[in-house]
Short mmCIF file of N, CA and C in Angstrom, two decimals:
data_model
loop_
_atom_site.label_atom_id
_atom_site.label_comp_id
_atom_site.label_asym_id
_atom_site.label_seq_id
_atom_site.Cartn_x
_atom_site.Cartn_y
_atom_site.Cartn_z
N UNK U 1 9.83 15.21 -14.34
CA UNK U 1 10.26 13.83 -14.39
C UNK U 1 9.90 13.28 -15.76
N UNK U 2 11.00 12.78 -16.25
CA UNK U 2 10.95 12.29 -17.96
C UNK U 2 9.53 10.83 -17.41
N UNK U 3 9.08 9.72 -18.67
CA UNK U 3 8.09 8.87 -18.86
C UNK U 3 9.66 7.67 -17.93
N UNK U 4 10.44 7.94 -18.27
CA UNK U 4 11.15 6.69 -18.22
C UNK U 4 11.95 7.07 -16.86
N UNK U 5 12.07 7.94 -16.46
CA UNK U 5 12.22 8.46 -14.89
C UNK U 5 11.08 7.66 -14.17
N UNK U 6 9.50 7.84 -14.18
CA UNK U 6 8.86 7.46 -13.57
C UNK U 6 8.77 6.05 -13.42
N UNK U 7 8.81 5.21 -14.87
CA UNK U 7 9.02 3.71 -14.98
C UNK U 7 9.51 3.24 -14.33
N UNK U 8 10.72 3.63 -14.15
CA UNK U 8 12.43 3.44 -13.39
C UNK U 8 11.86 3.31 -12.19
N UNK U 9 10.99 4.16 -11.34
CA UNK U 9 10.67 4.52 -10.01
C UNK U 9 9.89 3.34 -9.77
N UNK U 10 9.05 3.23 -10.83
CA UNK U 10 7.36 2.18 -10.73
C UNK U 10 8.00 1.01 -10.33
N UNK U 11 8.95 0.36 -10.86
CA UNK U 11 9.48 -0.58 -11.12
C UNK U 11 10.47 -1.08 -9.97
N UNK U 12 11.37 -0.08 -9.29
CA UNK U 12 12.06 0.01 -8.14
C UNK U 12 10.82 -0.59 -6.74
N UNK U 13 9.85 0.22 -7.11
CA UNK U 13 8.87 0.05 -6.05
C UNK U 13 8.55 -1.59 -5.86
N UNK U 14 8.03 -1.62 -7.41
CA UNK U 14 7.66 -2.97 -7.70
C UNK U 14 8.51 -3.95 -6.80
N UNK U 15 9.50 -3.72 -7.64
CA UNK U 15 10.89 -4.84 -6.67
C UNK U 15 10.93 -4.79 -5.77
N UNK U 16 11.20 -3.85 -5.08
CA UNK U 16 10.82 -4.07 -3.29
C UNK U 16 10.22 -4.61 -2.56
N UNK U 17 8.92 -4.51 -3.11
CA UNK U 17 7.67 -5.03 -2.68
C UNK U 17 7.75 -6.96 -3.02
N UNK U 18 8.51 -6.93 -3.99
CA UNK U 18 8.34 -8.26 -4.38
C UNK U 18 9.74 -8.79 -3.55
N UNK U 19 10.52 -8.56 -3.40
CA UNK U 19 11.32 -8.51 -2.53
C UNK U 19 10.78 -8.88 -0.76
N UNK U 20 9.91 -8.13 -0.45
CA UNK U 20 9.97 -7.63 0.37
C UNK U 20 10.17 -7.52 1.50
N UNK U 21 11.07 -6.54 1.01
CA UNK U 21 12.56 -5.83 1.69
C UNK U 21 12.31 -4.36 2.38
N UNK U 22 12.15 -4.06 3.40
CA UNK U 22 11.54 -2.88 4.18
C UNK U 22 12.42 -1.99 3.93
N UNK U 23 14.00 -2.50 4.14
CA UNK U 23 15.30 -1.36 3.77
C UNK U 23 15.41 -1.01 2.18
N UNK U 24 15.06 -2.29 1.08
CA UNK U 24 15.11 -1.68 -0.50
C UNK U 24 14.12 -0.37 -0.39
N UNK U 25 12.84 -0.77 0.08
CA UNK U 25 11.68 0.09 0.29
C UNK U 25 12.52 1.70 0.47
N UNK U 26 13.18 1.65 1.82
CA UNK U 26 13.69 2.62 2.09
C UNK U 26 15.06 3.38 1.40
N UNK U 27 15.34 2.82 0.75
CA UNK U 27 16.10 3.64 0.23
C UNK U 27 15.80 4.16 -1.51
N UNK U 28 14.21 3.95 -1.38
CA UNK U 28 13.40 4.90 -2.51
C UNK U 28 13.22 5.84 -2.13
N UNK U 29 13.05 6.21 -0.47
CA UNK U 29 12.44 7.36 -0.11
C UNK U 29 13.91 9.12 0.37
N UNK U 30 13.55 10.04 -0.04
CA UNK U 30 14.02 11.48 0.72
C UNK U 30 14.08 10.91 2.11
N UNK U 31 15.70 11.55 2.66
CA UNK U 31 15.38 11.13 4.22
C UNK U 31 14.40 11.52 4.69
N UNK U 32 13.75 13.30 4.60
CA UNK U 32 12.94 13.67 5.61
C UNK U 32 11.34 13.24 4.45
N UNK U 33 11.28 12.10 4.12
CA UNK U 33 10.02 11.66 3.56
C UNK U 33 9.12 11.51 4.97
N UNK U 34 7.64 11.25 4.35
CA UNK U 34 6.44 10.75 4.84
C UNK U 34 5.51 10.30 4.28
N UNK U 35 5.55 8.36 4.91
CA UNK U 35 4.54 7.92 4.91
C UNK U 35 2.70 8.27 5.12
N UNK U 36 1.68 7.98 4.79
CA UNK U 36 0.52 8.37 5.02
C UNK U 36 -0.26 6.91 4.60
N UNK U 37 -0.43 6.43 5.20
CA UNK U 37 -1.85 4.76 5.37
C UNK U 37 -2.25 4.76 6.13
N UNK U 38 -3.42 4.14 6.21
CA UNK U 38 -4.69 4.07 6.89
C UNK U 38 -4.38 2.79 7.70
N UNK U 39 -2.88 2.34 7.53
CA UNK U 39 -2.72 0.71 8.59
C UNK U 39 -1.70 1.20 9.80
N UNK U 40 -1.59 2.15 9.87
CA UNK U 40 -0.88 3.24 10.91
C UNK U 40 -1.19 4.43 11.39
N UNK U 41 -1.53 4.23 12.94
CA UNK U 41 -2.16 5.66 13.12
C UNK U 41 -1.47 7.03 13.09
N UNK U 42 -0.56 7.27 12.54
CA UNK U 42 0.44 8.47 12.01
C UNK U 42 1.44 8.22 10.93
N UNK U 43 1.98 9.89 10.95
CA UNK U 43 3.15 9.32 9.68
C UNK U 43 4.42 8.63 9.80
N UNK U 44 4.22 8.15 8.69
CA UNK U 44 6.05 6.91 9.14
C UNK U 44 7.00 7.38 8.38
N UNK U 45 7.81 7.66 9.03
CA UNK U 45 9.28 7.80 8.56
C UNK U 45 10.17 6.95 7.74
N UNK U 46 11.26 7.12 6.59
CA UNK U 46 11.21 6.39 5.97
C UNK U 46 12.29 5.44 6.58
N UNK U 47 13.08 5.87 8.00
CA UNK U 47 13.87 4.97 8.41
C UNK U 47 12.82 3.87 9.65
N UNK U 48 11.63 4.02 9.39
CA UNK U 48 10.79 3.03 10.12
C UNK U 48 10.22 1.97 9.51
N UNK U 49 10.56 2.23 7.63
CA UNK U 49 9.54 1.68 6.87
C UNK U 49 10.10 -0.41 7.36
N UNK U 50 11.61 -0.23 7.23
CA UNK U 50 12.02 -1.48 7.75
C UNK U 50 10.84 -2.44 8.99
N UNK U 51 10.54 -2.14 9.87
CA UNK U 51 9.70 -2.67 10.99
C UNK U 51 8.43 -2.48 10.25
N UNK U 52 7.80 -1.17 9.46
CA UNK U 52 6.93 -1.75 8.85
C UNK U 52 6.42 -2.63 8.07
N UNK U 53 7.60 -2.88 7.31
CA UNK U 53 6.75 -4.55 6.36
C UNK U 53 7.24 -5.19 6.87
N UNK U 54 8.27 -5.38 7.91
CA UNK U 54 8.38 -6.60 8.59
C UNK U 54 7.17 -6.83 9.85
N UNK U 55 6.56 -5.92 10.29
CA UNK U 55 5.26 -5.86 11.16
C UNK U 55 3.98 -6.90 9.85
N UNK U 56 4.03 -5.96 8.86
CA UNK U 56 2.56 -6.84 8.00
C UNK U 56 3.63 -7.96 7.80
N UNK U 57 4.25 -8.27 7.04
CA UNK U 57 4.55 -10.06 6.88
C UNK U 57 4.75 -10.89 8.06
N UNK U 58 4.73 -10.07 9.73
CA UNK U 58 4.25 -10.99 10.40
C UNK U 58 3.06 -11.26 10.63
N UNK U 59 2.52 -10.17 10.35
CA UNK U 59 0.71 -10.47 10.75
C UNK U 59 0.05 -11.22 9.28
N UNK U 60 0.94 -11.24 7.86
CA UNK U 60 -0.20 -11.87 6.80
C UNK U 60 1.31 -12.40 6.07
N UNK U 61 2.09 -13.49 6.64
CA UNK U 61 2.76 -13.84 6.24
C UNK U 61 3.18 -14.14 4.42
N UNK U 62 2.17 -14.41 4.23
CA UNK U 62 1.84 -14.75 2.64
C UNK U 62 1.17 -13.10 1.46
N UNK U 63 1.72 -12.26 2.74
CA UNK U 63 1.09 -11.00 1.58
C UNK U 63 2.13 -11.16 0.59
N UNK U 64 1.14 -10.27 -0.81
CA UNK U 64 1.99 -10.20 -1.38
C UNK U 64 1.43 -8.92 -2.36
N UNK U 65 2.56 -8.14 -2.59
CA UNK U 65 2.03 -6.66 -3.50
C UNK U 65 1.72 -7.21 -5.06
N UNK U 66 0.81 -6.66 -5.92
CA UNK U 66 0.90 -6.76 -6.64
C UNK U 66 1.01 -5.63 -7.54
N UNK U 67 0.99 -5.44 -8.72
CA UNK U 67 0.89 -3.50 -9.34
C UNK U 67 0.00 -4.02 -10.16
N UNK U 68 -1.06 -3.34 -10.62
CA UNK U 68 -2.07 -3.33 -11.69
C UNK U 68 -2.21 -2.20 -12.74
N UNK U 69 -1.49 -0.88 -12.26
CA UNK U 69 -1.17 -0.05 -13.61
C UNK U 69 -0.55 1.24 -12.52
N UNK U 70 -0.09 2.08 -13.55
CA UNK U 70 1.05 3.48 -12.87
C UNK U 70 0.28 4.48 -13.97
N UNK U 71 0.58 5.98 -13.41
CA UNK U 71 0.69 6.62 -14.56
C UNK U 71 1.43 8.07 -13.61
N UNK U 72 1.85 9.15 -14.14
CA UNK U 72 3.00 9.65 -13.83
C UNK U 72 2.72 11.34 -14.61
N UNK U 73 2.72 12.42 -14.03
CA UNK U 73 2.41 13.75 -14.20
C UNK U 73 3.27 14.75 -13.61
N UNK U 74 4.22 15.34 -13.99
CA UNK U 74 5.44 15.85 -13.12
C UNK U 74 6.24 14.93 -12.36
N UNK U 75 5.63 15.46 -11.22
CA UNK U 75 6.51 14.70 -9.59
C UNK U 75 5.80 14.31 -8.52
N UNK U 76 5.01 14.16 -9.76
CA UNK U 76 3.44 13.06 -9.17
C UNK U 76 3.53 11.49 -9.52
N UNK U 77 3.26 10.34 -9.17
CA UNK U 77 3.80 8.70 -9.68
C UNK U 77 2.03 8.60 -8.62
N UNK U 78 1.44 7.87 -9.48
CA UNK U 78 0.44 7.22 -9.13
C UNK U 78 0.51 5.83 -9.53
N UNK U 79 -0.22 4.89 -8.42
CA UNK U 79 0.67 3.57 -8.82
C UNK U 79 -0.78 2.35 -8.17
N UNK U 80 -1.39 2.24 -8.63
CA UNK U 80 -2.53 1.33 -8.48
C UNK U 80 -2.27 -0.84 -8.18
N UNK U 81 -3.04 -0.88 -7.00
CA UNK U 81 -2.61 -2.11 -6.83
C UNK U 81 -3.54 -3.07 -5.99
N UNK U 82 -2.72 -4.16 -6.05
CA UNK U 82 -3.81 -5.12 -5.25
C UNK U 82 -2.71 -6.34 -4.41
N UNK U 83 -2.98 -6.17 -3.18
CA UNK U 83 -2.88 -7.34 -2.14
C UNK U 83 -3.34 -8.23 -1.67
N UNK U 84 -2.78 -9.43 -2.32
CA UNK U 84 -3.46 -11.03 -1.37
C UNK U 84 -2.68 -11.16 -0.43
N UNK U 85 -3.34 -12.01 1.08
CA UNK U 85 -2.79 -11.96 1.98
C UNK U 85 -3.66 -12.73 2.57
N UNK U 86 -3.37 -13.84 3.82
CA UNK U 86 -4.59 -14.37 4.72
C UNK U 86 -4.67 -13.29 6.20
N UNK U 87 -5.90 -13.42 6.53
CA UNK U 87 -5.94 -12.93 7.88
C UNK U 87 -6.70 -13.26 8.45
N UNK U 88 -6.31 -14.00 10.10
CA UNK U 88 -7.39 -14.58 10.74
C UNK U 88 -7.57 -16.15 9.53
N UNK U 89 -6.86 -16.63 8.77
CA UNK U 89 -7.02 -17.79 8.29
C UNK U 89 -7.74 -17.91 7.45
N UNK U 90 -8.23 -16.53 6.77
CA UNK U 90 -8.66 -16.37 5.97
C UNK U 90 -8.40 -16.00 4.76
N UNK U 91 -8.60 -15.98 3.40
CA UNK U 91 -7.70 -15.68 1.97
C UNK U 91 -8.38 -14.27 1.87
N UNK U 92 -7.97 -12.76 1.33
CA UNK U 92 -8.44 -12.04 0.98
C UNK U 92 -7.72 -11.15 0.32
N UNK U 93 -8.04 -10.44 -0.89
CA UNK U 93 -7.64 -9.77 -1.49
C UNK U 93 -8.20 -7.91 -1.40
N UNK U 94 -7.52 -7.16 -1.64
CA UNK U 94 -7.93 -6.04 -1.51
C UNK U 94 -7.08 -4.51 -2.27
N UNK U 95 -7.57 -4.06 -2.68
CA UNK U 95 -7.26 -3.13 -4.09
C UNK U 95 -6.50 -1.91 -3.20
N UNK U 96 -6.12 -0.97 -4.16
CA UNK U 96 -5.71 0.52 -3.56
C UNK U 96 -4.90 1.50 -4.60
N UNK U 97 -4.53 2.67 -3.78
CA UNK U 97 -4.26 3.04 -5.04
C UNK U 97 -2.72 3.86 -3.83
N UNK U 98 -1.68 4.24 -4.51
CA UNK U 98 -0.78 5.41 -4.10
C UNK U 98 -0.09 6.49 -4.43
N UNK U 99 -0.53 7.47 -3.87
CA UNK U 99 -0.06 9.33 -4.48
C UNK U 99 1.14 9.54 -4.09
N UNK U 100 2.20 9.27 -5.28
CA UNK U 100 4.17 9.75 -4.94
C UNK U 100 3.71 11.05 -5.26
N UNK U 101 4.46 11.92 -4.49
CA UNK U 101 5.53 12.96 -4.80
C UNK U 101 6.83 12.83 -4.88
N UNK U 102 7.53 12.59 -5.66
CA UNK U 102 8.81 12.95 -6.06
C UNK U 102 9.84 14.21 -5.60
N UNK U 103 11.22 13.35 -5.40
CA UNK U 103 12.07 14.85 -5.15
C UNK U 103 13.10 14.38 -5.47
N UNK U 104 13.50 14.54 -6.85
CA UNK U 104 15.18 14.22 -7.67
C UNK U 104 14.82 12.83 -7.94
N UNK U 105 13.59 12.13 -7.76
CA UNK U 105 13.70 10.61 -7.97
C UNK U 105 13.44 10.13 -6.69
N UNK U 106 13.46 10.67 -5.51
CA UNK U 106 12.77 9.96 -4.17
C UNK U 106 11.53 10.10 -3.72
N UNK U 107 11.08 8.95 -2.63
CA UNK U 107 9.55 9.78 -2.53
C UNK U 107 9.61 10.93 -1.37
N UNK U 108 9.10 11.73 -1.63
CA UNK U 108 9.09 12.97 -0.32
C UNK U 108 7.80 12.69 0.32
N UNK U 109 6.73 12.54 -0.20
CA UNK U 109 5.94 12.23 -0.09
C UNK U 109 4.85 11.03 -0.52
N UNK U 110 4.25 10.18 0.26
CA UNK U 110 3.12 9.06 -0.16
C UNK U 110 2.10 9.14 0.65
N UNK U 111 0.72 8.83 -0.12
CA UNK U 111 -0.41 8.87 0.19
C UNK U 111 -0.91 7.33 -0.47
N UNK U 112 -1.35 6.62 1.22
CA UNK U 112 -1.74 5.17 0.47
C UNK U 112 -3.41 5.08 0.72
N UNK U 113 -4.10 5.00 -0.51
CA UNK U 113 -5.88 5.36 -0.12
C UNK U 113 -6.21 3.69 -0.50
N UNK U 114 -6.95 3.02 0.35
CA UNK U 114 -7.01 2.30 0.42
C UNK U 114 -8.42 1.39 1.49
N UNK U 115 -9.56 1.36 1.24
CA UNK U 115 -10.64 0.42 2.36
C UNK U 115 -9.70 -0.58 3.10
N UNK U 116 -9.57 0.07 4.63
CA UNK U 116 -9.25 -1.29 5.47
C UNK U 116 -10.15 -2.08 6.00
N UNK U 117 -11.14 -1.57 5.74
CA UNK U 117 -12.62 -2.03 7.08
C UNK U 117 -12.77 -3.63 6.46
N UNK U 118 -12.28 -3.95 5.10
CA UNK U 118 -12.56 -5.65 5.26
C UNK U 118 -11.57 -6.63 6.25
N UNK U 119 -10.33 -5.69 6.04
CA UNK U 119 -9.43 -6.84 7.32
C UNK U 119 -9.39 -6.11 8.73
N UNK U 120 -9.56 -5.34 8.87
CA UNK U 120 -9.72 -4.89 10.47
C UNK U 120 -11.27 -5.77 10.49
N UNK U 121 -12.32 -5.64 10.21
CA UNK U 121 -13.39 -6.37 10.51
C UNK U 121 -13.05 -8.14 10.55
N UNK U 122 -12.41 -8.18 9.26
CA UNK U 122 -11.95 -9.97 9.25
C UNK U 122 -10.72 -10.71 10.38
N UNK U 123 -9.87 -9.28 11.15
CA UNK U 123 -9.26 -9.40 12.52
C UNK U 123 -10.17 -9.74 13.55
N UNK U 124 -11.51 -8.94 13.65
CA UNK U 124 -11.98 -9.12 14.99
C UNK U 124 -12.42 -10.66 15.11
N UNK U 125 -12.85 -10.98 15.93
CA UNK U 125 -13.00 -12.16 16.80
C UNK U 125 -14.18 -13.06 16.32
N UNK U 126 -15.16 -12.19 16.09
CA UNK U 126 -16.63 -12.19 16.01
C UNK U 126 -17.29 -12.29 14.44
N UNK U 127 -16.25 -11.76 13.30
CA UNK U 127 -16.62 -11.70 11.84
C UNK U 127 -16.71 -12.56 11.55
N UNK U 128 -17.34 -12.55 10.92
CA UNK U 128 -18.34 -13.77 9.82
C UNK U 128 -17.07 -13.57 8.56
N UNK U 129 -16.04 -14.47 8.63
CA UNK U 129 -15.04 -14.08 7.76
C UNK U 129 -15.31 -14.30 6.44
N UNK U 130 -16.22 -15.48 5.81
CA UNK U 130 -16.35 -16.19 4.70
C UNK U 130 -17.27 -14.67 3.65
N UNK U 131 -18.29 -13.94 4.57
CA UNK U 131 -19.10 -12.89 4.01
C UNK U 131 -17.68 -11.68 3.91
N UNK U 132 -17.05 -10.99 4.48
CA UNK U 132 -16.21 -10.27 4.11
C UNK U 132 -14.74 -10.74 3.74
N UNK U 133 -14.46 -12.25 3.38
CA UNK U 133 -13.85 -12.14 2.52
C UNK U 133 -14.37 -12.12 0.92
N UNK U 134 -15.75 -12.48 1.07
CA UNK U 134 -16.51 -12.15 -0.52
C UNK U 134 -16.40 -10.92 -0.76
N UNK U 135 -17.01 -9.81 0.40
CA UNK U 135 -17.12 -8.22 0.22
C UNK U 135 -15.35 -8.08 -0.72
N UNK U 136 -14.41 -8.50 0.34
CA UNK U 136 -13.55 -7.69 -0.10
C UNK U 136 -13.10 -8.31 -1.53
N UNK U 137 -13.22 -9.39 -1.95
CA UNK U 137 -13.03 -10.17 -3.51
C UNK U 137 -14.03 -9.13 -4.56
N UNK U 138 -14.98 -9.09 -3.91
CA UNK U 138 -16.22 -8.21 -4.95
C UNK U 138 -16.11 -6.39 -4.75
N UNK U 139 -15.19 -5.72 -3.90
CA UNK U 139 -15.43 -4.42 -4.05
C UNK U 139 -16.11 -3.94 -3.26
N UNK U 140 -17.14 -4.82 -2.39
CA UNK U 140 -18.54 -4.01 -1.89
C UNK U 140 -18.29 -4.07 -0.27
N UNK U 141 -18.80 -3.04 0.06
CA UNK U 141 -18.73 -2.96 1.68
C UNK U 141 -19.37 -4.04 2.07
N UNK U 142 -18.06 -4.46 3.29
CA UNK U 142 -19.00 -5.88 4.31
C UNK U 142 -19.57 -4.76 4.98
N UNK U 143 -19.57 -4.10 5.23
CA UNK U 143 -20.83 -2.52 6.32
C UNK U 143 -21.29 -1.48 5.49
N UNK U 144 -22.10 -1.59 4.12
CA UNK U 144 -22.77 -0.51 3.56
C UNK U 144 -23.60 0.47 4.57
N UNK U 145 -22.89 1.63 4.42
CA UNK U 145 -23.72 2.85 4.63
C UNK U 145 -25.09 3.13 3.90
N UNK U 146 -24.99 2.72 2.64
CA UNK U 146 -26.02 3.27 1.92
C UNK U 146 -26.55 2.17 1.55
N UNK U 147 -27.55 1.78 1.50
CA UNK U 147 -28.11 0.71 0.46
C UNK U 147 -29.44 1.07 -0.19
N UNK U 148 -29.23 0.16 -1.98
CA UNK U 148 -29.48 0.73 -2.74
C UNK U 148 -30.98 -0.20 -3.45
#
């Protein structure tokens, strides 16, 4: 994949997202693509991706994608980012990163790596939302394993 192949792609994504349009989404992807995130307990198909962002913009009406940098190695597209969104009435932002594979220019494959534990925790009932929406503004686990 040429520098300006991948751009082309970065940028498609971009729009979608800013769009967002579940079917533009989908017609970036290889039919027999697969999804991979940690906000779905299996892989999604790319003719499901439609119900998928229409599922999150009902649950965080005000999300919104942002891109913070790409970089691009074969038919590899790595694409780094950050989402504001409320949940539970709360404002929070939260980073991530995503592994394309490419096939002629589609994705065949995505890998979205990403900490959910600040908004699944800021969903439940019981969170102290104001402390993990700081965690998730600052990077740091609202539930450190390790402390230092």
């Amino acid at each position: 994949m040429t520098p300006d192949a991948a751009e082309i792609f970065v940028r498609s994504f971009e729009a979608a997202w800013a769009k967002r349009d579940g079917e533009a989404m989908r017609e970036l992807w290889h039919p027999d693509g697969l999804l991979f995130t940690p906000v779905v307990d299996r892989p999604v198909s790319p003719h499901e991706l439609p119900k998928l962002v229409a599922a999150q913009i009902r649950i965080a009406p005000d999300l919104a994608w942002h891109l913070l940098d790409w970089a691009a190695r074969r038919s590899l597209v790595y694409v780094e980012w950050r989402v504001t969104q409320t949940i539970a009435g709360t404002p929070t932002e939260w980073r991530g990163m995503d592994r394309f594979l490419l096939e002629n220019g589609r994705i065949r494959e995505e890998h979205v790596f990403a900490d959910t534990t600040p908004m699944r925790l800021m969903a439940a009932p019981d969170a102290d939302r104001n402390r993990l929406a700081a965690a998730s503004k600052s990077s740091v686990s609202p539930t450190p394993m390790i402390r230092l």
